[in-house]
Short mmCIF file of C-alpha atoms in Angstrom, two decimals:
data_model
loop_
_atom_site.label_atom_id
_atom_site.label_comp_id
_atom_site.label_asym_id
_atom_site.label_seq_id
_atom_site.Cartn_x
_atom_site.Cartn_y
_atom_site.Cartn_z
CA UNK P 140 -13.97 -286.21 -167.56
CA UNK P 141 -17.42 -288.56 -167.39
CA UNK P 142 -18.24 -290.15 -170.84
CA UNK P 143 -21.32 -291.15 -171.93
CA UNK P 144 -24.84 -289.49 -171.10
CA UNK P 145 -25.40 -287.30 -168.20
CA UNK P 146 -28.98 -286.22 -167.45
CA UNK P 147 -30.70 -283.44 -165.47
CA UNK P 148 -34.40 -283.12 -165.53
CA UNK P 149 -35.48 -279.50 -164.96
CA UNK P 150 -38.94 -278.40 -164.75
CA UNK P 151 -40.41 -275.24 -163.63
CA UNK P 152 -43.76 -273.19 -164.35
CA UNK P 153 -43.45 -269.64 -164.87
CA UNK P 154 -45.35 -267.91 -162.41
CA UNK P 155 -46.56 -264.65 -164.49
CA UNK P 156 -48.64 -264.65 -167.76
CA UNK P 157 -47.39 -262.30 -170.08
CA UNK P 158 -49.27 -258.62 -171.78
CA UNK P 159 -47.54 -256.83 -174.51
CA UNK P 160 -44.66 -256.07 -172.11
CA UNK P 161 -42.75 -258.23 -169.43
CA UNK P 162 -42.65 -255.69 -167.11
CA UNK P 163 -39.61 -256.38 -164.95
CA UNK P 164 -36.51 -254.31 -163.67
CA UNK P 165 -32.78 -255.05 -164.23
CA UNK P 166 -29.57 -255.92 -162.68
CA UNK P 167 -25.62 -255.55 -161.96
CA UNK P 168 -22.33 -256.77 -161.84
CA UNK P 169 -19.18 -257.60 -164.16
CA UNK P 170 -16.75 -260.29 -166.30
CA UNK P 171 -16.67 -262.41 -169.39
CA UNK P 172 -18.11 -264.61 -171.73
CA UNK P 173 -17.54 -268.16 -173.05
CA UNK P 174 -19.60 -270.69 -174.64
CA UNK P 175 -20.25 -274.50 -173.42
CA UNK P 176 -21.40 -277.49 -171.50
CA UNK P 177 -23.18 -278.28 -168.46
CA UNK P 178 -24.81 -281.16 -166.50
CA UNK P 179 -23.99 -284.46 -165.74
CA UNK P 180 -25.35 -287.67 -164.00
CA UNK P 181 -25.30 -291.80 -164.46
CA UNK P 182 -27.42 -293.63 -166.58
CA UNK P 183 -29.04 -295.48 -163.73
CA UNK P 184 -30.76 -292.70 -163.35
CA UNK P 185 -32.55 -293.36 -166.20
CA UNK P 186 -35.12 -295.58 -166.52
CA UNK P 187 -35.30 -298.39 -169.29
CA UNK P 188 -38.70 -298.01 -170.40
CA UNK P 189 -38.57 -298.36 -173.89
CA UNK P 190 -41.96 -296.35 -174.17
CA UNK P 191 -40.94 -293.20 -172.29
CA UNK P 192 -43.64 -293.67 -169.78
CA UNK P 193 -43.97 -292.06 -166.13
CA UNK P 194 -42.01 -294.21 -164.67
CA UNK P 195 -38.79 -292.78 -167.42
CA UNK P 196 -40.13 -288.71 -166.34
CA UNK P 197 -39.30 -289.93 -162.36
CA UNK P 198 -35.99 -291.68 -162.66
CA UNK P 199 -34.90 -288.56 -164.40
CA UNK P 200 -36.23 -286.18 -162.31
CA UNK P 201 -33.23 -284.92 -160.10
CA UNK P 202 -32.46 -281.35 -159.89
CA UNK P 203 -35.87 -279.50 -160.26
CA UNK P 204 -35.14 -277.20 -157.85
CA UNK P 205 -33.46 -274.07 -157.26
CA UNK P 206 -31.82 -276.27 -154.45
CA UNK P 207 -30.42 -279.70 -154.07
CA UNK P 208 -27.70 -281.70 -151.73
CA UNK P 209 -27.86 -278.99 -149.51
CA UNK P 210 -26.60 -276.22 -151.89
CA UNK P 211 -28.57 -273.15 -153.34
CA UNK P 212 -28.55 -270.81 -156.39
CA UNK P 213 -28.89 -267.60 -154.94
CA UNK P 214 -29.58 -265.54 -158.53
CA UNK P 215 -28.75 -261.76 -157.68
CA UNK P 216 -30.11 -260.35 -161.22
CA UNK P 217 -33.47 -261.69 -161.17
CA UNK P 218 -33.98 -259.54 -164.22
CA UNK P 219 -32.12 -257.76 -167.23
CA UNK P 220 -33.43 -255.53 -169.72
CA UNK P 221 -33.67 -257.56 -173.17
CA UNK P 222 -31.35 -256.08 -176.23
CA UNK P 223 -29.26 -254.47 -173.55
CA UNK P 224 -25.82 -255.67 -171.97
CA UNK P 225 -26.23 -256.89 -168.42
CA UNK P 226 -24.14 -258.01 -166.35
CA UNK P 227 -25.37 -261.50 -164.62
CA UNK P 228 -24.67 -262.47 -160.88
CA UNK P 229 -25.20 -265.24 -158.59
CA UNK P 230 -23.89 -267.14 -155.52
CA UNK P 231 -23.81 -270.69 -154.37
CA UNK P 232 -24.67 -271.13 -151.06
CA UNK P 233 -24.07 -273.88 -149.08
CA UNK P 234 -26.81 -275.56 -146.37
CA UNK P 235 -25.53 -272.85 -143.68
CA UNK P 236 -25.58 -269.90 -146.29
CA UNK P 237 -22.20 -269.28 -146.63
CA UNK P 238 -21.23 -268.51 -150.14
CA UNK P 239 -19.21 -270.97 -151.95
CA UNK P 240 -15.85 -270.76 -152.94
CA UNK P 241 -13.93 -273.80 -153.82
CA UNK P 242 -15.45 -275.68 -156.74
CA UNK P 243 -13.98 -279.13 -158.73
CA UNK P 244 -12.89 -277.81 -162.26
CA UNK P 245 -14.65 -279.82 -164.85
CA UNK P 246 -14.27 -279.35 -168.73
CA UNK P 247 -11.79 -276.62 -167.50
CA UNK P 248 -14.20 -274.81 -165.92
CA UNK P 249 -15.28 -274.47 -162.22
CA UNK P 250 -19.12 -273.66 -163.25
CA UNK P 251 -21.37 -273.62 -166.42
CA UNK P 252 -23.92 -271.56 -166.84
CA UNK P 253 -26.69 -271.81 -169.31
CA UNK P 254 -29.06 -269.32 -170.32
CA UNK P 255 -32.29 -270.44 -172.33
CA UNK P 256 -35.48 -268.68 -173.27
CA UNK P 257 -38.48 -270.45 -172.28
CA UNK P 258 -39.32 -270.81 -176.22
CA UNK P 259 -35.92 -272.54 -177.03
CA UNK P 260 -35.74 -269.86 -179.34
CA UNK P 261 -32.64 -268.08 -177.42
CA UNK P 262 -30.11 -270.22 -176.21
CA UNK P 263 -26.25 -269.17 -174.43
CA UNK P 264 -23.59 -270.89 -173.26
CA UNK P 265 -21.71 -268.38 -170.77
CA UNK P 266 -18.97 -268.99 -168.20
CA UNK P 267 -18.65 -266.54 -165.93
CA UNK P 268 -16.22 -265.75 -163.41
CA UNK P 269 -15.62 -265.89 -159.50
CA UNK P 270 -14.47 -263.26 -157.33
CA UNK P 271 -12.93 -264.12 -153.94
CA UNK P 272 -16.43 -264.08 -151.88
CA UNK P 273 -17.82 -266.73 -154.23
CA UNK P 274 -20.05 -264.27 -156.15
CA UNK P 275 -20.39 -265.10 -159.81
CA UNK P 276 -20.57 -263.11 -162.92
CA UNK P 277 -20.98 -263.08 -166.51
CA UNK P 278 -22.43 -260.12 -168.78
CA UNK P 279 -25.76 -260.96 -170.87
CA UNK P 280 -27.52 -259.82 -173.88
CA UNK P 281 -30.84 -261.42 -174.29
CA UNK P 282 -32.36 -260.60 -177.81
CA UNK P 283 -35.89 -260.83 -177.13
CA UNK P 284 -38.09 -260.04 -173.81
CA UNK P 285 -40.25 -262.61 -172.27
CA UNK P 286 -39.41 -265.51 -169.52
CA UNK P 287 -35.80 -267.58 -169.31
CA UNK P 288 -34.43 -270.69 -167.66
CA UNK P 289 -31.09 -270.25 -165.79
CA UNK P 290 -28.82 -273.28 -165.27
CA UNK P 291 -26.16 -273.82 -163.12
CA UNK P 292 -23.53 -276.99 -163.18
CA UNK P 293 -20.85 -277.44 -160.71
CA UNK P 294 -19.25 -280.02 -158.83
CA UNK P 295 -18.14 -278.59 -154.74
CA UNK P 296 -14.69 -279.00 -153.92
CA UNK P 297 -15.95 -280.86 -151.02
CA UNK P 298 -14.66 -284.21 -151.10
CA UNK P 299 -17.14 -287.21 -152.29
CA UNK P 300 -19.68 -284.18 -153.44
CA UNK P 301 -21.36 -285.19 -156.71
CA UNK P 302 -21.71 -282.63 -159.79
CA UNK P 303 -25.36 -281.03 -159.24
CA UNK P 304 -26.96 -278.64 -161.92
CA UNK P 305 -29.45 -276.08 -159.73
CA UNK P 306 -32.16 -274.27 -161.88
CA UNK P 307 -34.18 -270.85 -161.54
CA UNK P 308 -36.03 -268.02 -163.63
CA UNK P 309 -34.82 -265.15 -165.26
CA UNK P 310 -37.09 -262.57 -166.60
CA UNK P 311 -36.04 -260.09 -169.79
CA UNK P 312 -37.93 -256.62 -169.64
CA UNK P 313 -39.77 -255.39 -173.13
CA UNK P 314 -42.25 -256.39 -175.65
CA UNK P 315 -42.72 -260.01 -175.15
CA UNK P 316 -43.31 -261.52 -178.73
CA UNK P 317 -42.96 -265.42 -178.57
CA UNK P 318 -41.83 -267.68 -181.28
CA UNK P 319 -43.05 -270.78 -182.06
CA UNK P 320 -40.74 -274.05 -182.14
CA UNK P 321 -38.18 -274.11 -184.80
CA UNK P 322 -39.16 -276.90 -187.71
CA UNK P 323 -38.03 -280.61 -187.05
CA UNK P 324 -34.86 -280.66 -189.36
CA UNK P 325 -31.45 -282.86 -190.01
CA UNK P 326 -29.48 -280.04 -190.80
CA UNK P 327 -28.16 -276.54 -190.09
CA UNK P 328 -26.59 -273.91 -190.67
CA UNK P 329 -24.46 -271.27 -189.20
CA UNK P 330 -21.92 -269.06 -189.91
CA UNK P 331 -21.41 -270.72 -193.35
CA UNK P 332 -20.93 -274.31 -191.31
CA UNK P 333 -23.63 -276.63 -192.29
CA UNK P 334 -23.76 -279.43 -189.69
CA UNK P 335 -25.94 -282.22 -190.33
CA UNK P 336 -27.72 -284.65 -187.81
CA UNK P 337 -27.82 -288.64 -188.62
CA UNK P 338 -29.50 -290.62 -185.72
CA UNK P 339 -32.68 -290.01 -183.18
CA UNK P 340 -33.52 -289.52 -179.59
CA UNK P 341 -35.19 -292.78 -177.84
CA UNK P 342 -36.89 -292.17 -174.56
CA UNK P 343 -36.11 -294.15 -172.01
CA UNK P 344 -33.04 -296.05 -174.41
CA UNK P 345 -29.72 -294.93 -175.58
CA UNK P 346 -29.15 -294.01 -178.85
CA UNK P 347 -26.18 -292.63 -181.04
CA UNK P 348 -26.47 -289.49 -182.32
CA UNK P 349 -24.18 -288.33 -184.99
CA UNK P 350 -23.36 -284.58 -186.09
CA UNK P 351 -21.17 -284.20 -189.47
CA UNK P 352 -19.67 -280.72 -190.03
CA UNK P 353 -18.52 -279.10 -193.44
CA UNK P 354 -18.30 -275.71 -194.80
CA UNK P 355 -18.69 -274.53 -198.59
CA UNK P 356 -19.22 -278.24 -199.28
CA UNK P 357 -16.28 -279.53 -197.79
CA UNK P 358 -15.58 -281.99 -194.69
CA UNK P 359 -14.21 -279.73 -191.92
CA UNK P 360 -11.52 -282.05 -191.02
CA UNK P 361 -9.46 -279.87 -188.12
CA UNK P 362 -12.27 -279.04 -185.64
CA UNK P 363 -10.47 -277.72 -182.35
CA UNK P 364 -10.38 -279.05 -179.03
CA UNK P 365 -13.07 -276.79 -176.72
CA UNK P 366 -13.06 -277.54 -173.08
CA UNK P 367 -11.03 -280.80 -173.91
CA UNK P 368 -13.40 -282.47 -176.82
CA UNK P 369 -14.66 -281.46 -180.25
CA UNK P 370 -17.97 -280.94 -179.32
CA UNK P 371 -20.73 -280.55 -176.74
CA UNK P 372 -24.28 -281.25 -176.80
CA UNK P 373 -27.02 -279.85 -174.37
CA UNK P 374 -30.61 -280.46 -175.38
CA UNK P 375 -33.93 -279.43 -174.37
CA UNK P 376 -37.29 -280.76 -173.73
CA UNK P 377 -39.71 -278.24 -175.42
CA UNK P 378 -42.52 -277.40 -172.55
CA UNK P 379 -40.54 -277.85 -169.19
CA UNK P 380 -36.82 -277.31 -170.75
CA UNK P 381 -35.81 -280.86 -168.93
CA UNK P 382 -32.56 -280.91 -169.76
CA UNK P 383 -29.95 -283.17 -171.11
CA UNK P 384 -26.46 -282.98 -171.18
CA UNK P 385 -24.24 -285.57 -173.45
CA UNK P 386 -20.47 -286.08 -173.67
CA UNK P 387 -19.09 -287.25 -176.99
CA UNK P 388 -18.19 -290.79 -177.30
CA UNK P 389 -13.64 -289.98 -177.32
CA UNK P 390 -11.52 -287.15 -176.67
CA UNK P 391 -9.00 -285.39 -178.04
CA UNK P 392 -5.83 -287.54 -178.07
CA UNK P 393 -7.50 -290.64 -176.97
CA UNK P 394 -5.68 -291.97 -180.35
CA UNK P 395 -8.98 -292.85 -182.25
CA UNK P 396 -11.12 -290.16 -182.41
CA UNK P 397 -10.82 -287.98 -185.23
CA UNK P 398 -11.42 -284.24 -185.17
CA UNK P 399 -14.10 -283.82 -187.69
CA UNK P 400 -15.74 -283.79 -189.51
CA UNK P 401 -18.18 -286.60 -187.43
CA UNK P 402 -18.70 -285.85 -183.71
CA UNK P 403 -20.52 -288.71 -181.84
CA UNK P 404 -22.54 -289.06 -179.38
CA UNK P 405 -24.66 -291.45 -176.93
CA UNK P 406 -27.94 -290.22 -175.58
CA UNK P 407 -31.36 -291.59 -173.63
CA UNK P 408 -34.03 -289.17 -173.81
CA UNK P 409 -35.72 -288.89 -170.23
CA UNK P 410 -38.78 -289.06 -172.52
CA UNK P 411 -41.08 -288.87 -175.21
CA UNK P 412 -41.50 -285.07 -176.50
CA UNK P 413 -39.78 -282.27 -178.79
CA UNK P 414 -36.13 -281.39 -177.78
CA UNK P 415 -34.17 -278.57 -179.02
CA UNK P 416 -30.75 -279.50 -179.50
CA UNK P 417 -27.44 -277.14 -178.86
CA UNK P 418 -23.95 -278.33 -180.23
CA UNK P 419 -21.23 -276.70 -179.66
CA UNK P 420 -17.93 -276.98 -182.09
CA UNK P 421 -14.86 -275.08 -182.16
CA UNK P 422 -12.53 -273.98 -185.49
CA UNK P 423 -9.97 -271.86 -186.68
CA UNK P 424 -10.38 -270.11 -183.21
CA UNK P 425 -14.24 -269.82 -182.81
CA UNK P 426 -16.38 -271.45 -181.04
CA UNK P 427 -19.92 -272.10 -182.88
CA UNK P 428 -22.92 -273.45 -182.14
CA UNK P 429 -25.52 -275.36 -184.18
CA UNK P 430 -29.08 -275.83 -183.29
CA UNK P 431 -31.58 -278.53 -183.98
CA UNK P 432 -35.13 -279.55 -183.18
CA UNK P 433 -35.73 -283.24 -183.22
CA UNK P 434 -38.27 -285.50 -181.64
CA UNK P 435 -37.70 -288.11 -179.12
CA UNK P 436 -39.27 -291.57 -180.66
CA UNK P 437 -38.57 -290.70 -184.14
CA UNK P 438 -35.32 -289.88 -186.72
CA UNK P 439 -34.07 -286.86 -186.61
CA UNK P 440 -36.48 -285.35 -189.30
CA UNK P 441 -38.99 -286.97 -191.70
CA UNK P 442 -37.74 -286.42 -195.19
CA UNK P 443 -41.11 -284.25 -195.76
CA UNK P 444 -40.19 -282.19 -193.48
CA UNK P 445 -36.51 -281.44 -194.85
CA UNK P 446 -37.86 -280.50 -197.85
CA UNK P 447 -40.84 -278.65 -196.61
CA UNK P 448 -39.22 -275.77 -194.37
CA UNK P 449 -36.39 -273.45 -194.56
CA UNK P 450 -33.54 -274.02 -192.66
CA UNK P 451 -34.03 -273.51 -189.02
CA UNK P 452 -32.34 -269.49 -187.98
CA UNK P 453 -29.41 -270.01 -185.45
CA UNK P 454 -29.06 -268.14 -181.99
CA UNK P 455 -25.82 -269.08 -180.53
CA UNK P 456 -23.52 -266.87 -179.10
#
């Protein structure tokens, strides 16, 4: 398991403006769900300018494409119908266009695939599964029409191949209502967890982040191992959805990290902006996930606006 940060930059404009309906068809396939992680890269790749200039966007600017190191995401549902079950499919190709079918496991899973509207509003976690000729699948329920980011992380079994994260676009058929950016906040809430967010993305500089869980007022002191730590974080440049993926700082069993109610972690913004952030914790059997809007340069909300806004609504799992 890499500790530390591990960035991906993904951008990608979305090609059709939207009318009252995204008019696009839908897709098939089978298998099952499961929240969590994705991503992962060295910090060289990020740049040290404190100020988050363009020379911070570049270093972090691997993976923009729907293909890299000579392997493809070959998305088979292009489109799903939104507030419907679909089921999700894909194939990795390598540079010949054979499928592939032997893949590294990482945080006990072979892939990670993450689904996010391009609003932030929606956000999933899924890992899907891998029949024998290397085609992926996952079932989907997007709550909302409009346009969404699909990301795929994997490492190829091949040796000396390096963990890539491949991007492309989903579209989600129906009345396309956007919604604007959740408020700047320092907590939230879900499921009757309130998690609250000490600490602030820097661009272009690492910075400790630390999430604090409790429920009805109480420190939730037994958080459960989920794909070998007690929490993931995946965050999201508002705009492009560049995306950053950070491993706690310890692991279950490490002898020094607790589990709960803090979760820490260390994090370089690839630069200045809005980020949605997604963590995902795990107890008495359920995996959870938190979501937070925070801006890179600054804490993690100005005490104005804690007061001023209701709590920001969850969309997890």
């Amino acid at each position: 398991m890499h500790a530390g940060l591990k960035i991906t930059a993904f951008a990608a404009g979305l090609a059709a403006t939207f009318g009252t309906a995204y008019g696009v068809g839908k897709g098939v396939g089978p298998v099952d769900e499961d929240p969590a992680p994705a991503r992962h890269e060295s910090h060289s790749e990020a740049s040290s300018d404190p100020e988050g200039g363009g020379g911070t966007e570049q270093a972090a600017a691997g993976g923009l494409q729907i293909s890299e190191g000579g392997y493809t995401l070959d998305l088979k549902t292009p489109a799903v119908t939104a507030r419907e079950r679909d089921d999700l499919r894909f194939v990795i190709r390598d540079s010949g266009g054979r499928a592939v079918t032997a893949f590294q496991r990482e945080h006990d899973k072979e892939l990670h695939l993450i689904v996010a509207s391009r609003d932030l509003v929606t956000y999933r976690h899924l890992h899907p599964t891998r029949a024998a000729d290397g085609t992926w699948s996952t079932p989907v329920d997007l709550p909302r029409a409009g346009g969404y980011r699909v990301f795929a992380d994997f490492t190829p079994a091949k040796k000396g191949a390096e963990n890539l994260t491949l991007g492309t676009d989903l579209g989600a058929s129906g009345p396309y209502d956007p919604q604007p950016l959740p408020a700047v906040k320092a907590t939230a809430e879900v499921d009757g967890y309130k998690v609250r967010l000490d600490g602030g993305l820097r661009p272009g500089a690492s910075s400790e982040l630390k999430l604090n869980v409790s429920r009805d007022g109480k420190p939730v002191t037994d958080l459960q191992p989920y794909l070998g730590a007690y929490g993931h974080l995946v965050a999201l440049r508002s705009g492009d959805l560049a995306y950053l993926h950070v491993h706690p700082n310890g692991e279950p069993g490490d002898g020094k990290t607790e589990p709960g109610p803090g979760i820490s972690f260390s994090a370089t913004a690839p630069s200045t902006g809005t980020y949605r952030l997604f963590l995902d914790f795990k107890h008495e059997g359920k995996v959870r996930t938190a979501e937070f809007t925070v801006r890179a340069g600054g804490a993690a909300a100005a005490p104005e606006e804690e007061s001023a806004h209701d709590e920001a609504p969850s969309h997890g799992h």
